[in-house]
């Protein structure tokens, strides 16, 4: 009312929250403002990432929080929140309880697969998993007796070969041909 004469705090409705009782002498009335507990929303980033947005929010029950986004460091990707939410950006809607979650991040990885066509083999680790921008281990295409290494299916003739600065999955096959070098050597002798 217009002329409050006294204020008292207490748990008027026995819900465990403090309420305000305000006496208005001119209106011969007592007004009660029931205490309302806000819910706390807490967001954390695990290793290899950060968060964008307010990481601690106090939200009135039934209202919405504000957006929080998990931002991975370079070479990493967001995987999930600790409560199973799979989207990097989240907004709690119609909040009915506290939230305490952590964003997880994982290194971006790619596979390097090396195989040999007929008449040769690949020496080294034929299936490799490497982080983004990392380098794979060396592999060597070894021809069978009487055959020569002619190149890789992606056009590379490097042998041994090492893929560096990897930014995509790669699968290549070493190819071999029969006696080309031997035949050229014979022609040069004639």
mmCIF file of C-alpha atoms in Angstrom:
data_model
loop_
_atom_site.group_PDB
_atom_site.id
_atom_site.type_symbol
_atom_site.label_atom_id
_atom_site.label_comp_id
_atom_site.label_asym_id
_atom_site.label_seq_id
_atom_site.Cartn_x
_atom_site.Cartn_y
_atom_site.Cartn_z
ATOM 1 C CA UNK A 1 0.000 0.000 0.000
ATOM 2 C CA UNK A 2 0.843 3.656 0.031
ATOM 3 C CA UNK A 3 1.769 3.944 3.738
ATOM 4 C CA UNK A 4 3.699 0.904 4.965
ATOM 5 C CA UNK A 5 4.269 1.116 8.688
ATOM 6 C CA UNK A 6 6.370 -1.986 9.363
ATOM 7 C CA UNK A 7 8.054 -4.889 7.652
ATOM 8 C CA UNK A 8 8.733 -8.375 9.025
ATOM 9 C CA UNK A 9 10.559 -11.354 7.543
ATOM 10 C CA UNK A 10 9.669 -14.962 8.216
ATOM 11 C CA UNK A 11 8.568 -18.201 6.615
ATOM 12 C CA UNK A 12 4.850 -17.353 6.460
ATOM 13 C CA UNK A 13 3.790 -20.352 4.336
ATOM 14 C CA UNK A 14 6.276 -22.919 5.761
ATOM 15 C CA UNK A 15 8.009 -23.593 2.414
ATOM 16 C CA UNK A 16 11.533 -23.051 3.731
ATOM 17 C CA UNK A 17 11.901 -19.632 2.083
ATOM 18 C CA UNK A 18 11.851 -16.235 3.724
ATOM 19 C CA UNK A 19 8.740 -14.160 3.022
ATOM 20 C CA UNK A 20 8.037 -10.451 3.650
ATOM 21 C CA UNK A 21 5.000 -9.285 5.618
ATOM 22 C CA UNK A 22 4.242 -5.560 5.211
ATOM 23 C CA UNK A 23 1.728 -3.767 7.451
ATOM 24 C CA UNK A 24 -0.127 -0.778 5.969
ATOM 25 C CA UNK A 25 -1.723 1.146 8.795
ATOM 26 C CA UNK A 26 -3.763 3.552 6.643
ATOM 27 C CA UNK A 27 -5.431 0.699 4.719
ATOM 28 C CA UNK A 28 -5.650 -1.621 7.739
ATOM 29 C CA UNK A 29 -4.063 -4.313 5.658
ATOM 30 C CA UNK A 30 -1.079 -6.696 5.721
ATOM 31 C CA UNK A 31 0.528 -7.646 2.429
ATOM 32 C CA UNK A 32 2.674 -10.762 2.113
ATOM 33 C CA UNK A 33 5.376 -11.118 -0.516
ATOM 34 C CA UNK A 34 6.193 -14.822 -0.733
ATOM 35 C CA UNK A 35 9.850 -15.610 -1.088
ATOM 36 C CA UNK A 36 10.825 -17.227 -4.325
ATOM 37 C CA UNK A 37 13.958 -19.294 -4.724
ATOM 38 C CA UNK A 38 15.846 -18.728 -7.926
ATOM 39 C CA UNK A 39 17.544 -21.676 -9.522
ATOM 40 C CA UNK A 40 21.252 -21.461 -10.243
ATOM 41 C CA UNK A 41 22.565 -22.571 -13.629
ATOM 42 C CA UNK A 42 26.323 -23.310 -13.640
ATOM 43 C CA UNK A 43 28.299 -24.078 -16.770
ATOM 44 C CA UNK A 44 31.956 -25.132 -16.953
ATOM 45 C CA UNK A 45 34.366 -25.977 -19.762
ATOM 46 C CA UNK A 46 36.472 -29.125 -19.618
ATOM 47 C CA UNK A 47 40.057 -29.189 -20.922
ATOM 48 C CA UNK A 48 40.691 -27.868 -24.452
ATOM 49 C CA UNK A 49 37.798 -25.428 -24.664
ATOM 50 C CA UNK A 50 36.128 -22.332 -23.257
ATOM 51 C CA UNK A 51 32.599 -21.011 -22.829
ATOM 52 C CA UNK A 52 30.866 -18.001 -24.315
ATOM 53 C CA UNK A 53 27.989 -16.478 -22.370
ATOM 54 C CA UNK A 54 27.134 -16.165 -18.688
ATOM 55 C CA UNK A 55 28.521 -19.248 -16.914
ATOM 56 C CA UNK A 56 26.584 -18.661 -13.668
ATOM 57 C CA UNK A 57 22.950 -17.610 -13.944
ATOM 58 C CA UNK A 58 20.259 -17.087 -11.326
ATOM 59 C CA UNK A 59 16.865 -17.793 -12.904
ATOM 60 C CA UNK A 60 13.361 -17.397 -11.497
ATOM 61 C CA UNK A 61 11.442 -20.717 -11.675
ATOM 62 C CA UNK A 62 9.528 -21.023 -14.936
ATOM 63 C CA UNK A 63 11.630 -18.468 -16.780
ATOM 64 C CA UNK A 64 14.460 -19.070 -19.255
ATOM 65 C CA UNK A 65 18.211 -18.841 -18.860
ATOM 66 C CA UNK A 66 20.453 -17.192 -21.433
ATOM 67 C CA UNK A 67 22.486 -18.927 -24.145
ATOM 68 C CA UNK A 68 25.851 -20.493 -23.302
ATOM 69 C CA UNK A 69 28.127 -21.875 -26.028
ATOM 70 C CA UNK A 70 30.963 -24.394 -25.694
ATOM 71 C CA UNK A 71 33.875 -23.164 -27.837
ATOM 72 C CA UNK A 72 36.631 -25.711 -28.629
ATOM 73 C CA UNK A 73 40.288 -24.729 -28.847
ATOM 74 C CA UNK A 74 41.950 -25.041 -32.259
ATOM 75 C CA UNK A 75 42.333 -28.699 -33.250
ATOM 76 C CA UNK A 76 39.521 -29.806 -30.915
ATOM 77 C CA UNK A 77 35.780 -30.270 -31.219
ATOM 78 C CA UNK A 78 32.866 -30.092 -28.789
ATOM 79 C CA UNK A 79 31.552 -33.573 -27.941
ATOM 80 C CA UNK A 80 28.726 -33.126 -25.383
ATOM 81 C CA UNK A 81 27.647 -31.600 -22.095
ATOM 82 C CA UNK A 82 27.931 -33.785 -18.998
ATOM 83 C CA UNK A 83 24.134 -34.205 -18.906
ATOM 84 C CA UNK A 84 24.088 -35.638 -22.443
ATOM 85 C CA UNK A 85 23.044 -32.510 -24.378
ATOM 86 C CA UNK A 86 24.758 -32.773 -27.779
ATOM 87 C CA UNK A 87 24.489 -29.165 -29.018
ATOM 88 C CA UNK A 88 27.330 -26.749 -28.264
ATOM 89 C CA UNK A 89 24.916 -23.862 -27.645
ATOM 90 C CA UNK A 90 22.257 -24.375 -25.019
ATOM 91 C CA UNK A 91 19.584 -22.282 -23.335
ATOM 92 C CA UNK A 92 17.652 -23.663 -20.391
ATOM 93 C CA UNK A 93 13.914 -23.102 -20.975
ATOM 94 C CA UNK A 94 11.165 -23.033 -18.335
ATOM 95 C CA UNK A 95 13.748 -23.629 -15.591
ATOM 96 C CA UNK A 96 12.460 -25.931 -12.850
ATOM 97 C CA UNK A 97 15.700 -26.818 -11.092
ATOM 98 C CA UNK A 98 19.386 -26.125 -10.770
ATOM 99 C CA UNK A 99 21.765 -27.079 -13.578
ATOM 100 C CA UNK A 100 25.456 -27.872 -13.143
ATOM 101 C CA UNK A 101 27.109 -29.140 -16.331
ATOM 102 C CA UNK A 102 30.534 -29.325 -17.975
ATOM 103 C CA UNK A 103 31.302 -29.171 -21.700
ATOM 104 C CA UNK A 104 33.616 -31.882 -23.044
ATOM 105 C CA UNK A 105 36.013 -31.531 -25.950
ATOM 106 C CA UNK A 106 38.021 -34.059 -27.953
ATOM 107 C CA UNK A 107 40.897 -33.722 -30.366
ATOM 108 C CA UNK A 108 39.847 -33.694 -34.012
ATOM 109 C CA UNK A 109 41.380 -36.784 -35.583
ATOM 110 C CA UNK A 110 41.712 -38.127 -39.077
ATOM 111 C CA UNK A 111 42.660 -41.534 -40.432
ATOM 112 C CA UNK A 112 45.460 -42.249 -42.844
ATOM 113 C CA UNK A 113 45.149 -45.601 -44.610
ATOM 114 C CA UNK A 114 47.886 -47.016 -46.823
ATOM 115 C CA UNK A 115 47.483 -50.171 -48.911
ATOM 116 C CA UNK A 116 49.394 -51.885 -51.700
ATOM 117 C CA UNK A 117 48.080 -53.046 -55.040
ATOM 118 C CA UNK A 118 49.238 -56.392 -56.404
ATOM 119 C CA UNK A 119 52.977 -57.067 -56.590
ATOM 120 C CA UNK A 120 54.066 -55.116 -53.539
ATOM 121 C CA UNK A 121 53.434 -54.264 -49.923
ATOM 122 C CA UNK A 122 53.426 -51.309 -47.530
ATOM 123 C CA UNK A 123 55.955 -51.307 -44.677
ATOM 124 C CA UNK A 124 55.072 -49.193 -41.660
ATOM 125 C CA UNK A 125 51.792 -48.490 -39.917
ATOM 126 C CA UNK A 126 49.178 -48.914 -42.636
ATOM 127 C CA UNK A 127 46.280 -47.511 -40.555
ATOM 128 C CA UNK A 128 47.074 -44.340 -38.599
ATOM 129 C CA UNK A 129 44.933 -42.003 -36.518
ATOM 130 C CA UNK A 130 46.408 -38.514 -36.252
ATOM 131 C CA UNK A 131 45.283 -35.219 -34.772
ATOM 132 C CA UNK A 132 44.295 -32.294 -36.954
ATOM 133 C CA UNK A 133 47.365 -30.543 -38.432
ATOM 134 C CA UNK A 134 49.605 -33.366 -37.151
ATOM 135 C CA UNK A 135 51.862 -35.592 -39.243
ATOM 136 C CA UNK A 136 51.520 -39.287 -39.853
ATOM 137 C CA UNK A 137 54.355 -41.787 -39.521
ATOM 138 C CA UNK A 138 56.478 -42.720 -42.515
ATOM 139 C CA UNK A 139 55.370 -45.651 -44.693
ATOM 140 C CA UNK A 140 57.282 -47.243 -47.535
ATOM 141 C CA UNK A 141 55.951 -48.964 -50.640
ATOM 142 C CA UNK A 142 58.075 -52.077 -51.270
ATOM 143 C CA UNK A 143 57.728 -53.811 -54.654
ATOM 144 C CA UNK A 144 57.968 -57.565 -55.059
ATOM 145 C CA UNK A 145 60.987 -58.939 -56.913
ATOM 146 C CA UNK A 146 60.881 -57.931 -60.560
ATOM 147 C CA UNK A 147 58.511 -55.009 -59.967
ATOM 148 C CA UNK A 148 58.925 -51.289 -59.394
ATOM 149 C CA UNK A 149 56.996 -48.813 -57.277
ATOM 150 C CA UNK A 150 55.195 -46.437 -59.683
ATOM 151 C CA UNK A 151 53.364 -44.116 -57.265
ATOM 152 C CA UNK A 152 50.450 -43.658 -54.935
ATOM 153 C CA UNK A 153 46.821 -43.442 -56.043
ATOM 154 C CA UNK A 154 46.688 -39.736 -55.084
ATOM 155 C CA UNK A 155 49.512 -38.878 -57.504
ATOM 156 C CA UNK A 156 52.333 -38.750 -54.978
ATOM 157 C CA UNK A 157 55.577 -40.506 -55.877
ATOM 158 C CA UNK A 158 57.218 -39.935 -52.477
ATOM 159 C CA UNK A 159 58.665 -43.158 -51.111
ATOM 160 C CA UNK A 160 58.987 -43.330 -48.190
ATOM 161 C CA UNK A 161 55.956 -41.152 -47.652
ATOM 162 C CA UNK A 162 54.822 -39.040 -44.696
ATOM 163 C CA UNK A 163 51.593 -37.027 -44.762
ATOM 164 C CA UNK A 164 52.011 -33.769 -42.826
ATOM 165 C CA UNK A 165 49.579 -31.090 -41.640
ATOM 166 C CA UNK A 166 46.682 -33.534 -41.972
ATOM 167 C CA UNK A 167 43.265 -31.892 -42.372
ATOM 168 C CA UNK A 168 41.185 -34.740 -43.819
ATOM 169 C CA UNK A 169 40.937 -38.519 -43.918
ATOM 170 C CA UNK A 170 43.175 -40.052 -46.578
ATOM 171 C CA UNK A 171 43.255 -43.500 -48.137
ATOM 172 C CA UNK A 172 45.859 -44.274 -50.793
ATOM 173 C CA UNK A 173 47.132 -47.327 -52.630
ATOM 174 C CA UNK A 174 50.724 -47.947 -53.711
ATOM 175 C CA UNK A 175 50.959 -49.148 -57.294
ATOM 176 C CA UNK A 176 53.654 -51.244 -58.952
ATOM 177 C CA UNK A 177 54.582 -52.163 -62.502
ATOM 178 C CA UNK A 178 56.425 -55.112 -63.915
ATOM 179 C CA UNK A 179 60.081 -54.760 -64.883
ATOM 180 C CA UNK A 180 59.916 -51.206 -66.309
ATOM 181 C CA UNK A 181 63.238 -50.252 -64.761
ATOM 182 C CA UNK A 182 64.870 -53.534 -65.778
ATOM 183 C CA UNK A 183 63.710 -53.041 -69.368
ATOM 184 C CA UNK A 184 65.034 -49.462 -69.461
ATOM 185 C CA UNK A 185 68.404 -50.619 -68.155
ATOM 186 C CA UNK A 186 68.676 -53.185 -70.946
ATOM 187 C CA UNK A 187 67.902 -50.597 -73.604
ATOM 188 C CA UNK A 188 70.641 -48.323 -72.277
ATOM 189 C CA UNK A 189 73.199 -51.175 -72.554
ATOM 190 C CA UNK A 190 72.462 -51.852 -76.194
#
